[in-house]
Short mmCIF file of C-alpha atoms in Angstrom, two decimals:
data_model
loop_
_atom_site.label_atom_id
_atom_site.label_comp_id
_atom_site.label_asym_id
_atom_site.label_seq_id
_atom_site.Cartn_x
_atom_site.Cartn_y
_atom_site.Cartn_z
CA UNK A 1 51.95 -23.81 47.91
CA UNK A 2 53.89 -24.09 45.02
CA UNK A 3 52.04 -26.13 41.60
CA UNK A 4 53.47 -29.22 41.14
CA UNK A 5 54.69 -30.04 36.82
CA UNK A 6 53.30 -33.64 35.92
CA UNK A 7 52.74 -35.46 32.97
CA UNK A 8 48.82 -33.92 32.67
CA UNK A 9 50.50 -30.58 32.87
CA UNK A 10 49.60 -28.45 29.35
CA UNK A 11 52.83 -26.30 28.26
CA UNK A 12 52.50 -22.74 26.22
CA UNK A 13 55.02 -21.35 25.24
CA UNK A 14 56.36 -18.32 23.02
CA UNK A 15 58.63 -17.63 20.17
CA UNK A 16 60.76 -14.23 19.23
CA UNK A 17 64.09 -13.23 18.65
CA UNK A 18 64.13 -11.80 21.66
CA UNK A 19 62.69 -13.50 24.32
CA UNK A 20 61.20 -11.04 27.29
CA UNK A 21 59.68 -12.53 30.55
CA UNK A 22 56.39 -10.43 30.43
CA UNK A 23 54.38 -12.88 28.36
CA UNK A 24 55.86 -16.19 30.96
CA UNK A 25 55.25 -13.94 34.30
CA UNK A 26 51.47 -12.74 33.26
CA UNK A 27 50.30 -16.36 32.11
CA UNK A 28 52.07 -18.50 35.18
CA UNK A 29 50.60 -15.75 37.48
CA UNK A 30 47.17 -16.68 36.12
CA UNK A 31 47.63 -20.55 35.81
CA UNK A 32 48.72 -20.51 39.75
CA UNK A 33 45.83 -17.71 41.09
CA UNK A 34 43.49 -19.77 38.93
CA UNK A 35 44.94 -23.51 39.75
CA UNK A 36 45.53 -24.20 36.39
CA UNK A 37 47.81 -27.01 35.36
CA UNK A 38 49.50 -25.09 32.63
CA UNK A 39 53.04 -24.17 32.26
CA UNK A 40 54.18 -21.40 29.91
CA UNK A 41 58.14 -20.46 28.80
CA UNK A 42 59.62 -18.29 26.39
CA UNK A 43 61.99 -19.76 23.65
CA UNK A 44 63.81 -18.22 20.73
CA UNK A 45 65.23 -20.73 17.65
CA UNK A 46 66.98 -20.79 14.61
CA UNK A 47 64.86 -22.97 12.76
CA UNK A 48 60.90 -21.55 12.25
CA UNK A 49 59.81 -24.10 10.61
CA UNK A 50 60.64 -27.06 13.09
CA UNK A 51 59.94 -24.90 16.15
CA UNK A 52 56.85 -25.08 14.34
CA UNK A 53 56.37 -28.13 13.46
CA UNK A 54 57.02 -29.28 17.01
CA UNK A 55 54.43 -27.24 18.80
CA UNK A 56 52.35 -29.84 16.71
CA UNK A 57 54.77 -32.82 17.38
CA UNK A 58 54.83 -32.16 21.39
CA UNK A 59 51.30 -31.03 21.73
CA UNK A 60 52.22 -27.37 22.82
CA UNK A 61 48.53 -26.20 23.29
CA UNK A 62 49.39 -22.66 22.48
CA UNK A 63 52.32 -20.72 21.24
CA UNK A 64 52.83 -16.59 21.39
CA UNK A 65 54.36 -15.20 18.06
CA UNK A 66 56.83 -12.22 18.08
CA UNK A 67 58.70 -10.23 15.60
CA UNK A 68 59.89 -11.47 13.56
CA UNK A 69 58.78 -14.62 13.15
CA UNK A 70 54.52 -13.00 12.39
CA UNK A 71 54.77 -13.28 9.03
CA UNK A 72 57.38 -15.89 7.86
CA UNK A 73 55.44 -18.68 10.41
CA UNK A 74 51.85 -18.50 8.39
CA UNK A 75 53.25 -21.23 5.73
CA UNK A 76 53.52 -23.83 8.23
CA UNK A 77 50.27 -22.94 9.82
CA UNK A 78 46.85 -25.22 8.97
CA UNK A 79 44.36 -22.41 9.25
CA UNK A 80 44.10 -18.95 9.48
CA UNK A 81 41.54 -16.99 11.82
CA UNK A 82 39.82 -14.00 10.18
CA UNK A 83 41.49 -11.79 12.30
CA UNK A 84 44.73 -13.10 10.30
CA UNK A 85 43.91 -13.26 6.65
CA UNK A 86 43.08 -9.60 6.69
CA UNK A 87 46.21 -8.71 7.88
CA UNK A 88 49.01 -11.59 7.12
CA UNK A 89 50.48 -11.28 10.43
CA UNK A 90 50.09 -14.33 13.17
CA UNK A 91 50.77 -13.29 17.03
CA UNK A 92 48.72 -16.51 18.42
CA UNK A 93 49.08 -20.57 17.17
CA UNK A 94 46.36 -22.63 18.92
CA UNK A 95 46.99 -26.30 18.43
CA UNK A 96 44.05 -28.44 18.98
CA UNK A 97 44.31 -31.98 18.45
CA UNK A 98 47.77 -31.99 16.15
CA UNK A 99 45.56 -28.97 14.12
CA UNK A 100 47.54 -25.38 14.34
CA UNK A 101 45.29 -22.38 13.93
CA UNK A 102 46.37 -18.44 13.87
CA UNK A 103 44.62 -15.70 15.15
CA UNK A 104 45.95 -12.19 15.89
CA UNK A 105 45.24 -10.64 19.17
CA UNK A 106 47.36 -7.80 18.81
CA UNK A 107 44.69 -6.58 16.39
CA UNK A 108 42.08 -6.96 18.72
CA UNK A 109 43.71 -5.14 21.50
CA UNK A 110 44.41 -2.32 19.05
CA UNK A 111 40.83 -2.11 18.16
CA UNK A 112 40.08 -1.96 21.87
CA UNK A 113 42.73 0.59 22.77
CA UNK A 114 41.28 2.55 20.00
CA UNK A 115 38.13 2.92 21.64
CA UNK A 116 39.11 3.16 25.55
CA UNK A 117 41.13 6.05 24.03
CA UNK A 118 38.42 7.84 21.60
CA UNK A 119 40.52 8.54 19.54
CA UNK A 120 38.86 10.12 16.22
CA UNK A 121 39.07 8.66 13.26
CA UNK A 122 39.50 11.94 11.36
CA UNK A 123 43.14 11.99 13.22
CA UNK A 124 45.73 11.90 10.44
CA UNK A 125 48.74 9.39 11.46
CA UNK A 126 51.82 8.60 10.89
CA UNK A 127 52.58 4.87 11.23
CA UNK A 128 56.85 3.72 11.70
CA UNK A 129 57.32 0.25 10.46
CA UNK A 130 56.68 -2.57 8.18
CA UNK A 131 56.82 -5.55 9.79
CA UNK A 132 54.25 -7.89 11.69
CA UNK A 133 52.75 -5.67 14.08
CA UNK A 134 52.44 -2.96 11.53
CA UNK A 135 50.35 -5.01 9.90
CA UNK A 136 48.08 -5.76 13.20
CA UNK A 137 47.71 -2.35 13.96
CA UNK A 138 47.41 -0.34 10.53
CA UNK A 139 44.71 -3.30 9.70
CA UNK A 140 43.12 -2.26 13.37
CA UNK A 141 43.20 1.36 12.24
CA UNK A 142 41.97 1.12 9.07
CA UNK A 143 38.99 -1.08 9.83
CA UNK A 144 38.42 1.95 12.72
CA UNK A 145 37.54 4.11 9.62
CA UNK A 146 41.12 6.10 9.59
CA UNK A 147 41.52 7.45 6.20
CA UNK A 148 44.46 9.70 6.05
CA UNK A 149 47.38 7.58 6.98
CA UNK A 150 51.19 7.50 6.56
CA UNK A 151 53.61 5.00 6.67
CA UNK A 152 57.04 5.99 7.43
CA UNK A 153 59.45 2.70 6.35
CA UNK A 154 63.06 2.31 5.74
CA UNK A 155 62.60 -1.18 3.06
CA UNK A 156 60.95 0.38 0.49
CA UNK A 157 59.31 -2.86 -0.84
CA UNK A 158 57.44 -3.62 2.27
CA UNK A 159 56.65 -0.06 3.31
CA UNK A 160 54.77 0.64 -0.05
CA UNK A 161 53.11 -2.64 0.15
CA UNK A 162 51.50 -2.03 3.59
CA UNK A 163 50.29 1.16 2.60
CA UNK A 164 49.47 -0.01 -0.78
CA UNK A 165 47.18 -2.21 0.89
CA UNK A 166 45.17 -0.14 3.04
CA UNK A 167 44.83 2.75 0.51
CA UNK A 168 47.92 5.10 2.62
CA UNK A 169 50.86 6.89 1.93
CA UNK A 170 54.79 5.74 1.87
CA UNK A 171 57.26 7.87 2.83
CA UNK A 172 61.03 6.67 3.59
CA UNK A 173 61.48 9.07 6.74
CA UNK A 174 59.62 12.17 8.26
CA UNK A 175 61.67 14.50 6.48
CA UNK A 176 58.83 15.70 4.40
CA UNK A 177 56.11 14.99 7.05
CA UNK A 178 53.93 17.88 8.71
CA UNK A 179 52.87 18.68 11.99
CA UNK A 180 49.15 18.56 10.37
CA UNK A 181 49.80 15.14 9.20
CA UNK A 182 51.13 13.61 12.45
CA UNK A 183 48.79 14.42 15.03
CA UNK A 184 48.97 10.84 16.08
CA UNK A 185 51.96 9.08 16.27
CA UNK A 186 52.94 5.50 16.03
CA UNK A 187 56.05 3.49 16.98
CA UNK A 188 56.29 -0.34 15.49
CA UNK A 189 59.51 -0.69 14.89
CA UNK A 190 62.32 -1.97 17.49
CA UNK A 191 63.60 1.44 18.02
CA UNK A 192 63.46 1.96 22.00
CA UNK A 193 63.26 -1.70 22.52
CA UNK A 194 65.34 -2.95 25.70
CA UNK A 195 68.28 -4.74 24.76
CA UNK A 196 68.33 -3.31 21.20
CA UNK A 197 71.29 -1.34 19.61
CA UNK A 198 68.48 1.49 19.32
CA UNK A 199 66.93 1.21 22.92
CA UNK A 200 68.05 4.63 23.68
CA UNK A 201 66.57 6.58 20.68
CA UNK A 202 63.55 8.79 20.10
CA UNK A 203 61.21 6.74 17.56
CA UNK A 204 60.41 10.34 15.94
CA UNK A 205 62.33 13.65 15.74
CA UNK A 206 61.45 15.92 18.52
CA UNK A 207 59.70 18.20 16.54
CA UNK A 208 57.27 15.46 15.29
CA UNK A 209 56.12 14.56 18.46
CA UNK A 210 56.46 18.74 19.82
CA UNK A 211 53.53 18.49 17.50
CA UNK A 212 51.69 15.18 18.38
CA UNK A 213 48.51 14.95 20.04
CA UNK A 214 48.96 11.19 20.64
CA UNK A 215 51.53 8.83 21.12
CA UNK A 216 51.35 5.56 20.64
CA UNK A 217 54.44 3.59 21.06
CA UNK A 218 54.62 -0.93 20.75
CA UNK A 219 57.34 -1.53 22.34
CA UNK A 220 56.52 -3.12 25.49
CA UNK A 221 59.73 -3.32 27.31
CA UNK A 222 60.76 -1.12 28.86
CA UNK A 223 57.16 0.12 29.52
CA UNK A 224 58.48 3.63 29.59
CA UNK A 225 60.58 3.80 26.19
CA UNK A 226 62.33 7.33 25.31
CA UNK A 227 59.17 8.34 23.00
CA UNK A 228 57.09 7.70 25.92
CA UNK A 229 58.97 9.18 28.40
CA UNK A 230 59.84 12.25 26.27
CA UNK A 231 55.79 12.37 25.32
CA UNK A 232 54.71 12.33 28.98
CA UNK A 233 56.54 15.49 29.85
CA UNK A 234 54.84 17.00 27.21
CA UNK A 235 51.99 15.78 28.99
CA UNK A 236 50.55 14.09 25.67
CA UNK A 237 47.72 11.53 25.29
CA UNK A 238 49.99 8.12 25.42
CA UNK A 239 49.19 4.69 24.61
CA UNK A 240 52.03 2.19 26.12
CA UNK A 241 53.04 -1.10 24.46
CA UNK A 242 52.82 -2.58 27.88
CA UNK A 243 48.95 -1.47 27.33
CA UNK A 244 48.98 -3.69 24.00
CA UNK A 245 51.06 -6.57 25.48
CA UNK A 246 48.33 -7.04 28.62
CA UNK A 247 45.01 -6.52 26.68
CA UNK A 248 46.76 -9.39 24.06
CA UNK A 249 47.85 -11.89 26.33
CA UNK A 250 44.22 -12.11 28.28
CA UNK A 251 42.76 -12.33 24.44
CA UNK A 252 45.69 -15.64 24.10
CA UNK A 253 45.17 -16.84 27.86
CA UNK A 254 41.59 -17.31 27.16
CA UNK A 255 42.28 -19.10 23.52
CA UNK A 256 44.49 -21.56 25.12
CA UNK A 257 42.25 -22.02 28.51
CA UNK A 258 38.69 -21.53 28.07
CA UNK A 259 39.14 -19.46 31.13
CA UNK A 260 38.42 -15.71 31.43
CA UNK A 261 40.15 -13.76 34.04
CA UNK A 262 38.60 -11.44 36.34
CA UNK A 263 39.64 -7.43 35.91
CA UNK A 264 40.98 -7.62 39.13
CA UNK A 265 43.26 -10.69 38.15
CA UNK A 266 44.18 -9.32 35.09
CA UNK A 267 45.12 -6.16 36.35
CA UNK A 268 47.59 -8.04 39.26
CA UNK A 269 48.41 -9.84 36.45
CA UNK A 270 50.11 -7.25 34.39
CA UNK A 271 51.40 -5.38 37.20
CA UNK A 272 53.64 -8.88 37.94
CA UNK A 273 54.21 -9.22 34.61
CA UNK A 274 55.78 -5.46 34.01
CA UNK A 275 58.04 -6.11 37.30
CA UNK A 276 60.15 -8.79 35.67
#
């Protein structure tokens, strides 16, 4: 039996430039196994600050931040989680009562990834990207104990200012990167992205990954990007964005909630999710 939308019923929602449908299929799939009276869409806008303003204004109980709104949305936030003000970079708003607070679960499902993974920290990396999510996962790495890091950014300002900040390396491109320095690989840029003007592109020159002992690509859609795809036959140790994207959105569905998912559910969860 299909829920029924009332005037009780508690909307999420999520903002990026380019709205997907993985983040509305995993939460409704949960709000309807788990008879929740929730309803969750995906919206894009041209004005941050009064998409904003009127999660607060409309009572949105939760809101899911993409690139590239992670940074530019803190000012207009009232508090910052922890998990936040080490990085600068919002992925969750929680609005309780008219009272928006951020917290970053893209971090935390880093940190976990890092883990189910063992990945060493002695690995030396080479990070791609500057934005948002760069910041949620070179923040996860770091606080893993990774010392030798590089990241690889086009705008020099924000490139050496991520690094800067967690005591790594800038370099423009991989021209003058080694095989020795890239044993793990990292994609967080939109490069392979569905729908982008780069969704057919390697993230890294062949003979960066050749070399790689793990890949670790963000993008989420499509789950199997050209880095992945082109790692996999190399039979490499990958880590998907669609791996990011699920362990996140259980750390937001339980925010907005109170409700913790089964494994089971979760896992039906982002199996429906990946399909649309």
């Amino acid at each position: 039996m299909a829920r029924i939308i009332n005037k009780d019923t508690i909307v999420c929602m999520s903002l990026s430039a380019r709205p997907s449908n993985f983040g509305t299929r995993f939460h409704n799939f949960l709000y309807e196994k788990l008879d929740l009276n929730y309803l969750y869409k995906a919206f894009t806008t041209n004005n941050l600050k009064d998409a904003i303003n009127g999660i607060k204004a409309l009572s949105i109980r939760g809101c899911a931040i993409s690139m590239p709104y992670k940074q530019a949305c803190i000012e207009f936030i009232d508090e910052l989680d922890a998990s936040v003000q080490s990085i600068q970079a919002v992925n969750t708003i929680v609005n309780t009562d008219h009272y928006l607070k951020a917290y970053n679960t893209d971090y935390i499902a880093v940190e976990k990834l890092i883990k189910a993974n063992n990945i060493s920290n002695k690995t030396p990396f080479v990070l791609k990207g500057s934005g948002g999510m760069a910041n949620a996962v070179i923040g996860a790495f770091y606080d893993a104990g990774f010392k030798h890091g590089i990241v690889c950014a086009r705008n020099q300002q924000k490139g050496e200012a991520l690094a800067k900040r967690y005591h790594y390396q800038w370099q423009k491109d991989e021209s003058n990167i080694t095989p020795e320095q890239a044993k793990l690989i990292i994609n967080v840029t939109p490069i392979g992205m569905q729908g982008g003007s780069e969704a057919n592109q390697l993230a890294f020159r062949e003979t960066i990954i050749n070399h790689a002992d793990i890949v670790f690509d963000v993008v989420a859609l499509p789950v199997e990007t050209p880095l992945i795809k082109y790692a996999k036959n190399l039979n490499k140790t990958i880590i998907s964005g669609a791996d990011v994207a699920v362990l996140q959105a259980v750390e937001q569905f339980i925010l907005y909630t109170g409700v913790t998912p089964s494994e089971e559910l979760i896992q039906q969860a982002g199996e429906f999710a990946r399909q649309g």
